[in-house]
XYZ file of C-alpha atoms in Angstrom:
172
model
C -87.598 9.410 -132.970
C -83.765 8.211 -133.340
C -84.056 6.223 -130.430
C -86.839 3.997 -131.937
C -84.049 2.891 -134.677
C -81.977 2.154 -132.508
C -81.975 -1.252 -133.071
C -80.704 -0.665 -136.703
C -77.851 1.197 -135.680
C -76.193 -1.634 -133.171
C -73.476 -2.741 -135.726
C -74.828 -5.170 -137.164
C -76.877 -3.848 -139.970
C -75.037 -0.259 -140.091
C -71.767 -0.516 -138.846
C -70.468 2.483 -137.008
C -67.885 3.332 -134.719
C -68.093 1.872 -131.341
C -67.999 5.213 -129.087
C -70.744 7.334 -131.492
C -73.233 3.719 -130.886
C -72.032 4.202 -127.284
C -72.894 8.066 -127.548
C -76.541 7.509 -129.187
C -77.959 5.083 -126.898
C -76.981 7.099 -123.980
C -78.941 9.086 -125.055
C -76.826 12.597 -124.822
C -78.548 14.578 -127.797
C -77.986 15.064 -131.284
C -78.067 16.967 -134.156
C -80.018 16.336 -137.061
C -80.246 18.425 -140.416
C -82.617 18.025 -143.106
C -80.805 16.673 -146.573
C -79.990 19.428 -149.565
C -81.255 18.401 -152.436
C -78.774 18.564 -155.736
C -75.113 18.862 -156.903
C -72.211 18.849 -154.340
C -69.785 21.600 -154.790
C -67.454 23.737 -152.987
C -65.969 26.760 -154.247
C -61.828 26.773 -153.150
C -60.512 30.624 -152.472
C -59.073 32.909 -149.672
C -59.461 36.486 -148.179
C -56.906 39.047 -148.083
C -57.374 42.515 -146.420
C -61.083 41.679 -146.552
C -61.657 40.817 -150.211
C -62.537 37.330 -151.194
C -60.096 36.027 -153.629
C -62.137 32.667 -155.152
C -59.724 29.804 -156.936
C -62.239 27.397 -158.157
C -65.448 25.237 -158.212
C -64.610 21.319 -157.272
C -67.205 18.693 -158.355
C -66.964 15.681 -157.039
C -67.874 11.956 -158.706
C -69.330 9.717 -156.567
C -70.049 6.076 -156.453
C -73.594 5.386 -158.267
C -74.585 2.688 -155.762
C -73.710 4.866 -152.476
C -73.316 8.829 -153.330
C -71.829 9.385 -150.191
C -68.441 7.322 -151.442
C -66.676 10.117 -153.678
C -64.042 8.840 -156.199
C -62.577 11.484 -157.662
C -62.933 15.301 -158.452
C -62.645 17.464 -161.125
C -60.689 21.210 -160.791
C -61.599 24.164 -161.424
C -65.268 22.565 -162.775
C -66.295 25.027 -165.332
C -70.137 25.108 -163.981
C -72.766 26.948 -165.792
C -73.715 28.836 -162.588
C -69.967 29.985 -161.739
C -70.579 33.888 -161.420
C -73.765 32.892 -159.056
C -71.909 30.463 -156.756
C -68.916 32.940 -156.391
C -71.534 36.039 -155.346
C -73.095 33.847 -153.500
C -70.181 32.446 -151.202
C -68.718 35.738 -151.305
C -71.965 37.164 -149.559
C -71.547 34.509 -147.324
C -67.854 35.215 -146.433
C -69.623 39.320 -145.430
C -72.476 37.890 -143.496
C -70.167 35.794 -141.096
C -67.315 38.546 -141.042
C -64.585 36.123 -142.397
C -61.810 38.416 -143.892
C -58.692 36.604 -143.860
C -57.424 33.094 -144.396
C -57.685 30.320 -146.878
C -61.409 28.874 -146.694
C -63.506 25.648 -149.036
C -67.203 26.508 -149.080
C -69.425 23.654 -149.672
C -72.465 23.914 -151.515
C -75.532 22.551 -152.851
C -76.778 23.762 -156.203
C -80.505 22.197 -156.400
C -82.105 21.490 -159.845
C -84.471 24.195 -159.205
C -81.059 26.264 -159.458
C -80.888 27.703 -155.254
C -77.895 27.884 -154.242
C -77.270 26.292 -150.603
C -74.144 26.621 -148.547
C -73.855 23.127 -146.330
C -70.900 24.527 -144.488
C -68.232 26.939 -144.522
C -64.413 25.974 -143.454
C -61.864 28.433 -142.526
C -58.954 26.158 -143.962
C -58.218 25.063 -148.216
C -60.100 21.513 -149.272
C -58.478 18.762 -148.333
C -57.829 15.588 -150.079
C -55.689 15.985 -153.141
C -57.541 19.021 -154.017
C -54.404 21.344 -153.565
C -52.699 19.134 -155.813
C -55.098 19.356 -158.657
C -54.991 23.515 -158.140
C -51.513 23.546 -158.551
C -51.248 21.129 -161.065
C -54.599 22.402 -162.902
C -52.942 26.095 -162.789
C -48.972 25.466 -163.222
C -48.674 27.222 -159.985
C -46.907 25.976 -156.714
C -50.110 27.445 -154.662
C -49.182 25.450 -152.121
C -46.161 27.674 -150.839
C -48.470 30.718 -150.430
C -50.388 29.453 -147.524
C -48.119 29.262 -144.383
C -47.502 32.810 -145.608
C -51.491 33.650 -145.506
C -52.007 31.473 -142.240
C -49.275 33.958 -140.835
C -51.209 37.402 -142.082
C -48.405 38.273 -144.162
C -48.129 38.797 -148.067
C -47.997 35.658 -149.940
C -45.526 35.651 -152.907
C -47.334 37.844 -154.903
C -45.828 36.636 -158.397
C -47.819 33.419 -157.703
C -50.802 34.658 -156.582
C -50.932 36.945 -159.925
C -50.012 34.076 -161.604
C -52.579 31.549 -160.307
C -55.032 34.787 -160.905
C -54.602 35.461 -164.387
C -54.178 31.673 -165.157
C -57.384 31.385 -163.326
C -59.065 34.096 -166.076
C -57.307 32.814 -169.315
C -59.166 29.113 -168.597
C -62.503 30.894 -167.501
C -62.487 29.643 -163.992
C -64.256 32.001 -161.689
């Protein structure tokens, strides 16, 4: 039961922010998920007209002594199970319906090799991410999206250009 640890969780062994201690010993409810197993992912792509375009797997590298601290990331992470993490998040994109719009699906890839999505977001990675696709693909990819947030073409010249750079260095 959280509310037995209570006592760990009053700032002065774990410090956290004043209103979520507030929130916890007030008892109000919570949500709790079991932890995923494995390598932190997340694939990078969009939909248009229903198709999901992907862009690229991000890695991260985290800090050995807390893995929850991430340093820096690498783009587009040429990962052995590419084509399986792209029809994967694609089948999720069908299952929830999502057919438009920029999304950054994160995922856990276990050492047993299952393939777990820990959550979908209907918006690109943030971070420096976009910097590294644009600078990782020669592209200005970042000009494209107030065209896609407004469900109109984005310049197609850079799309097909991020595309086919995408395929010349093997990225999904």
């Amino acid at each position: 039961d959280v509310r037995e640890h209570m006592a760990e969780w009053d700032g002065n062994v774990r410090h956290i922010r004043r209103f979520i201690a507030d929130y916890l010993k007030a008892g109000l409810g919570m949500f709790l998920e079991e932890e995923a197993e494995g390598e932190l992912l997340s694939l990078e792509g969009y939909c248009h007209e229903g198709k999901y375009v992907p862009c690229g797997i991000t890695d991260r590298t985290v800090l050995a002594r807390d893995v929850a601290i991430e340093m820096g990331n690498t783009f587009p992470c040429p990962h052995p199970r590419a084509a399986d993490i792209v029809t994967k998040v694609r089948a999720i994109h069908e299952a929830l319906g999502v057919s438009h719009g920029p999304t950054h699906t994160e995922l856990i890839v276990s050492d047993s090799g299952e393939i777990e999505m820990v959550e979908l977001n209907l918006r690109f990675a943030g971070g420096d991410i976009l910097i590294l696709v644009n600078r990782a693909y020669d592209i200005a990819f970042v000009r494209c999206i107030p065209n896609m947030a407004m469900l109109t073409p984005s310049d197609e010249s850079e799309l097909r250009r991020a595309l086919t750079t995408a395929y010349r260095h093997g990225g999904p």
